[in-house]
CSV table of C-alpha atoms in Angstrom, one decimal:
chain,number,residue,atom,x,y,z
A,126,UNK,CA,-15.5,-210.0,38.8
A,127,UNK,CA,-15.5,-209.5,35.1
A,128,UNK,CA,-16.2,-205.6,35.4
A,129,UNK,CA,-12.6,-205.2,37.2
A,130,UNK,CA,-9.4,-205.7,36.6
A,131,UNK,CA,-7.1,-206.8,38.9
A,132,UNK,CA,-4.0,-204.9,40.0
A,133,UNK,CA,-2.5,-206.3,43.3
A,134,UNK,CA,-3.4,-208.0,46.4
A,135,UNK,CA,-2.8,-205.7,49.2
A,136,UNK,CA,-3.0,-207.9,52.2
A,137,UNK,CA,-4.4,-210.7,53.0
A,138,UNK,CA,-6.5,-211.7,56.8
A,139,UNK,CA,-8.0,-214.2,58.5
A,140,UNK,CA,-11.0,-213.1,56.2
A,141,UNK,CA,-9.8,-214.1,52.9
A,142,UNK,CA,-8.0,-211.4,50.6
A,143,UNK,CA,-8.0,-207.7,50.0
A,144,UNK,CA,-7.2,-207.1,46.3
A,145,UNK,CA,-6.6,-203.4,44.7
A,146,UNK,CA,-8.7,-203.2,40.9
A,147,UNK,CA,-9.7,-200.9,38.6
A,148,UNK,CA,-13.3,-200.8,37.1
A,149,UNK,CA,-13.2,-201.8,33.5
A,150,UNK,CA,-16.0,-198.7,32.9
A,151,UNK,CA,-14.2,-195.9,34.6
A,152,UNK,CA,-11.0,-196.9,35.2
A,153,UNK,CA,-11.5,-196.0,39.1
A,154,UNK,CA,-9.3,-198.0,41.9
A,155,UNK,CA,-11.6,-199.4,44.4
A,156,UNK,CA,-10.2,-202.2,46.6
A,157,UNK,CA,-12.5,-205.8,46.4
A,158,UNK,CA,-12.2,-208.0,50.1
A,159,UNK,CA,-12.7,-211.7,48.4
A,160,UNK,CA,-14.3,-213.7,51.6
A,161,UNK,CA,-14.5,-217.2,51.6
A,162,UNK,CA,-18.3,-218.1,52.7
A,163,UNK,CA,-18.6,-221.8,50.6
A,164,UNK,CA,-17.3,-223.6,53.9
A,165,UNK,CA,-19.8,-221.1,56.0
A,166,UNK,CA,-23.1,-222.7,57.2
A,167,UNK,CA,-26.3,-221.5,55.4
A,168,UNK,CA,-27.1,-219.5,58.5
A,169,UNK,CA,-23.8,-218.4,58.4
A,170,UNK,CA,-24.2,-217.0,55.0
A,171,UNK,CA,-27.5,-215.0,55.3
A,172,UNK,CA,-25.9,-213.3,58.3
A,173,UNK,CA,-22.9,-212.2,56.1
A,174,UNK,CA,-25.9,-211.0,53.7
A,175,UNK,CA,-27.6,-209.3,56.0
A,176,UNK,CA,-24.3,-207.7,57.6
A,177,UNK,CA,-23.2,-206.2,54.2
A,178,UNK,CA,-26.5,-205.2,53.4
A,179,UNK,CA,-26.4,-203.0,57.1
A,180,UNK,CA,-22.7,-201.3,56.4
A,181,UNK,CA,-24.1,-200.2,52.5
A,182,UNK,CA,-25.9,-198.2,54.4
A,183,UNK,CA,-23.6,-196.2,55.8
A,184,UNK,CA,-22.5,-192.8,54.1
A,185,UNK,CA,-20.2,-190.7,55.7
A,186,UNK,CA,-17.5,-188.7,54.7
A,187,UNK,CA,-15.2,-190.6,57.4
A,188,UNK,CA,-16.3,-194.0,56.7
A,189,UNK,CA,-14.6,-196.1,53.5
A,190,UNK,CA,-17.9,-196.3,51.3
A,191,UNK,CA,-19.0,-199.4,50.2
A,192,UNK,CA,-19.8,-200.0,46.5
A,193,UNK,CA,-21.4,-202.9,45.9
A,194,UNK,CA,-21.0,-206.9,46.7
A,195,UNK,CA,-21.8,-209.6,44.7
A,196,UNK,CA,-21.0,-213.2,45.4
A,197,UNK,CA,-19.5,-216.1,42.8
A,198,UNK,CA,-17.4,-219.5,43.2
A,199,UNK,CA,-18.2,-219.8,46.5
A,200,UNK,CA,-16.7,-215.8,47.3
A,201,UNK,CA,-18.7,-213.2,48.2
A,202,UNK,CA,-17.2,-210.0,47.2
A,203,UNK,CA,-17.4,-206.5,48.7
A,204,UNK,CA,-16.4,-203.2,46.9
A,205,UNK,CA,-15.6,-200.2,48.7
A,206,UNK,CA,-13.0,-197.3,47.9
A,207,UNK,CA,-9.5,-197.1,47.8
A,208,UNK,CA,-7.7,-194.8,50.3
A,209,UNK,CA,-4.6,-193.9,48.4
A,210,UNK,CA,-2.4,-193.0,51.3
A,211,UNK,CA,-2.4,-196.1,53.4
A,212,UNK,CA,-3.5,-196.6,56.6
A,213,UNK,CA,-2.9,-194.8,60.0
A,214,UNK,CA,-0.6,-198.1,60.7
A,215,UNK,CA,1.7,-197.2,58.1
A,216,UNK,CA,1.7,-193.5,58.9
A,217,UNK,CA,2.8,-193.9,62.3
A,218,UNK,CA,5.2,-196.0,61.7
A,219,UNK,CA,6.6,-193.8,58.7
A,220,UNK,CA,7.1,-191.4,61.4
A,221,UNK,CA,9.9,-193.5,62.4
A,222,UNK,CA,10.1,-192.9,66.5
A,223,UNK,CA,9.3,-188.6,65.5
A,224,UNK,CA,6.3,-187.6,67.3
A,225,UNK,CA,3.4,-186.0,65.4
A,226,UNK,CA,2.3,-182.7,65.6
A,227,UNK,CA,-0.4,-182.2,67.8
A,228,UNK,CA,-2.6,-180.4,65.7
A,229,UNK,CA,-2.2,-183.3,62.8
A,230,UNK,CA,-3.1,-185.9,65.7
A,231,UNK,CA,-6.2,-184.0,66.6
A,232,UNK,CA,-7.4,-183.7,63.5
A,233,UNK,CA,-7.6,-187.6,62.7
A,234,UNK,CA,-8.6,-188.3,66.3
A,235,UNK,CA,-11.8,-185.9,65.6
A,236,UNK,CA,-12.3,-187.3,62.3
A,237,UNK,CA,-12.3,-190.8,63.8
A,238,UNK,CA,-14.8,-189.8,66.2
A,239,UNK,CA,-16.7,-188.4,63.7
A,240,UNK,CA,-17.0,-191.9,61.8
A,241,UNK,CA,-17.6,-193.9,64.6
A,242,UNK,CA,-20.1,-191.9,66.2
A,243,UNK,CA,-22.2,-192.5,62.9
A,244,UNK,CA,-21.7,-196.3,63.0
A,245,UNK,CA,-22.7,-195.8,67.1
A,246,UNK,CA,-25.9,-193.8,65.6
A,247,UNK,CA,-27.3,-196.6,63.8
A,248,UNK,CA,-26.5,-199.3,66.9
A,249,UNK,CA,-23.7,-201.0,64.6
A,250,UNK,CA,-20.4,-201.9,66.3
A,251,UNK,CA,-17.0,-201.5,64.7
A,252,UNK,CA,-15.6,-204.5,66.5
A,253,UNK,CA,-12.1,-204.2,65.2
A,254,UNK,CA,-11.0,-200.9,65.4
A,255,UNK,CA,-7.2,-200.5,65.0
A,256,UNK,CA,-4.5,-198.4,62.9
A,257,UNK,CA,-4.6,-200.8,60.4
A,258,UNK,CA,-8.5,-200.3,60.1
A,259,UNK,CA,-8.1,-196.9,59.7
A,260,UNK,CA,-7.1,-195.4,56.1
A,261,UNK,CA,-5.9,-192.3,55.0
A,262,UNK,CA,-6.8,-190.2,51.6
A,263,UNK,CA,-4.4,-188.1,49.4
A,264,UNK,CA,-6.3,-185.3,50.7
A,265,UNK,CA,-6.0,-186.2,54.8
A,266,UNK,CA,-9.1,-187.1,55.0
A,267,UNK,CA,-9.5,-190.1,57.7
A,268,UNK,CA,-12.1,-192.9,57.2
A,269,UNK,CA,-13.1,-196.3,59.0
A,270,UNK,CA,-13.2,-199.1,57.1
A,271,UNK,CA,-13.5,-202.8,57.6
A,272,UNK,CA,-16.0,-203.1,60.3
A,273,UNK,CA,-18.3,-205.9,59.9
A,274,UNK,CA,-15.8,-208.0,58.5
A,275,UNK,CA,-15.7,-208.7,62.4
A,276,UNK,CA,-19.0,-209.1,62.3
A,277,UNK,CA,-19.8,-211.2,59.3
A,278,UNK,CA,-16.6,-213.9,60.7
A,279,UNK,CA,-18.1,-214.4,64.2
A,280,UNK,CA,-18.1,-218.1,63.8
A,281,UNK,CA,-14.2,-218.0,63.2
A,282,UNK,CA,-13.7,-214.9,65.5
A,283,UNK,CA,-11.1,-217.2,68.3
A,284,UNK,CA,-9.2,-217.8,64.7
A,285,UNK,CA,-9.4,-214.3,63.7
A,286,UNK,CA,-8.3,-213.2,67.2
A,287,UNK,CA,-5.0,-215.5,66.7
A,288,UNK,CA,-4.7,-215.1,63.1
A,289,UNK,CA,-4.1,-211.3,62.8
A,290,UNK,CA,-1.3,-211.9,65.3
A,291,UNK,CA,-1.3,-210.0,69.2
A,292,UNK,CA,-5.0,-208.0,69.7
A,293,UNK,CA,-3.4,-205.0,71.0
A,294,UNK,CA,-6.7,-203.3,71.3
A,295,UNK,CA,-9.0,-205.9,73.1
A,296,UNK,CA,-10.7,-204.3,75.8
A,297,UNK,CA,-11.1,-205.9,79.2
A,298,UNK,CA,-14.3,-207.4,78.9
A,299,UNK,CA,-13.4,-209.4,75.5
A,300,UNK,CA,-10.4,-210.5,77.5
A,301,UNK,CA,-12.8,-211.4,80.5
A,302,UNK,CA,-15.6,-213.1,77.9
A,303,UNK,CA,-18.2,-210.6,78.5
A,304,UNK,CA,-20.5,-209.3,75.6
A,305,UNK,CA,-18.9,-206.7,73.5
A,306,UNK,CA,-21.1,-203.7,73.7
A,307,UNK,CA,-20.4,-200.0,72.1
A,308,UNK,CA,-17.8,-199.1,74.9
A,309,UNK,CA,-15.5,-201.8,73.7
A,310,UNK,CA,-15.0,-199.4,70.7
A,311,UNK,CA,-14.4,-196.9,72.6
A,312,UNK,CA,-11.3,-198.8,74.7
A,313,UNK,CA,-10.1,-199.4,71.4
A,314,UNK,CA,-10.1,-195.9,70.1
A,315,UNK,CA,-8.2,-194.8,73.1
A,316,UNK,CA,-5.8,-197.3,72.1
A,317,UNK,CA,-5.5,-195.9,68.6
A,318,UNK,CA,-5.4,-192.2,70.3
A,319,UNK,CA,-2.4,-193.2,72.5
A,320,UNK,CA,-0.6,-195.0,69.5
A,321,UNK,CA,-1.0,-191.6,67.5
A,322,UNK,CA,0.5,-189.3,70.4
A,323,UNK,CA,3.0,-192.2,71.7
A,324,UNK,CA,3.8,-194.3,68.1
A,325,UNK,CA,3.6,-197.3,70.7
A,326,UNK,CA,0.9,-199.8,71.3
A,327,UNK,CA,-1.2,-199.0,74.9
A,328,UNK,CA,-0.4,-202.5,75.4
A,329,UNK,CA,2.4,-205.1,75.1
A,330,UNK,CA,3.2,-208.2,76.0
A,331,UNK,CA,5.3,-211.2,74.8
A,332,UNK,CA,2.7,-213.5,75.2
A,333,UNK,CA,-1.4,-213.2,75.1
A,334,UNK,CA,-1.7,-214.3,78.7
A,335,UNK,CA,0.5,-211.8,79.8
A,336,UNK,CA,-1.0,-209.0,77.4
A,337,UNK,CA,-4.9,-209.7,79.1
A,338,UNK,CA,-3.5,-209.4,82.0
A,339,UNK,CA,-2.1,-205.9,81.4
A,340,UNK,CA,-5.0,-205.1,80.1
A,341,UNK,CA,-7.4,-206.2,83.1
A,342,UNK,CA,-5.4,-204.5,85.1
């Protein structure tokens, strides 16, 4: 961690924390996700290798590129860009209850699709796509970011599911315990898609039981 300089923590998951620093040589932003793996098993660990090693691969203009990740005190540590504008979470809601153009939904719906489709391409799975996984540039570019975070936590995912508060965006098998498979991302980009044109989630409930069950239905 000695090569950045911390700024702020900008949230904080079931994961561990997302902080915001700037690279001591360049004075660039990039944001560092500090995970937790000393309590992790040892198989545990080489997954979480192996996982990061998998989304370093991935360059595309609508995916949040990763830098590098390093691992120390019992952290490992992954470095990817910093989307200036926020995420699509905090876009929708800044519209505060004013629907969005059309045209301006399109556009990030296409550029979602874009991103995922590349992740689909190499057989990876998002796993946890939502607004909040979605970020936005200064320039309207859209990319996908923290995928494999999903995947590196399986062990903890029943905590994750509760932790992060109501999974708007499970699709029915998850809710049914059936294997996640590459449709489950798309359930959960239609989700996202009726969010953008709506500014509501595709599914609420008060409670989790009630929620799967509108979902199933």
């Amino acid at each position: 961690m000695e090569r950045y300089v911390r700024v702020k923590k900008i949230g904080e998951g079931s994961f561990g924390k997302a902080l915001l620093v700037k690279k001591k040589a360049d004075g660039k932003q990039y944001v560092i996700k500090e995970i937790g793996i000393s309590k992790m098993s040892p198989k545990e660990r080489q997954e979480s290798r192996r996982e990061v090693k998998v989304l370093a691969q991935l360059k595309h203009p609508n995916i949040v590129s990763y830098q590098e990740s390093f691992e120390e005190n019992g952290n490992l540590y992954i470095v990817m860009d910093y989307c200036e504008a926020g995420d699509l979470y905090k876009r929708i809601n800044g519209q505060r209850g004013i629907q969005m153009p059309e045209e301006e939904v399109l556009d990030y719906f296409v550029q979602i699709c874009l991103g995922l489709k590349h992740v689909h391409d190499r057989k990876i799975l998002h796993r946890d796509l939502k607004s909040q996984n979605i970020f936005l540039t200064k320039n309207g570019i859209v990319k996908l970011g923290d995928f494999g975070i999903a995947r590196v936590l399986h062990s903890t995912v029943e905590l994750a599911r509760t932790a992060i508060g109501t999974p708007y965006y499970l699709s029915p098998e998850i809710c049914e315990n059936r294997p996640y498979n590459n449709k489950s991302d798309i359930w959960s980009l239609g989700c996202v898609l009726y969010e953008l044109l709506t500014l509501k989630h595709a599914f609420e409930a008060g409670n989790m039981k009630n929620l799967v069950l509108k979902i199933i239905r």
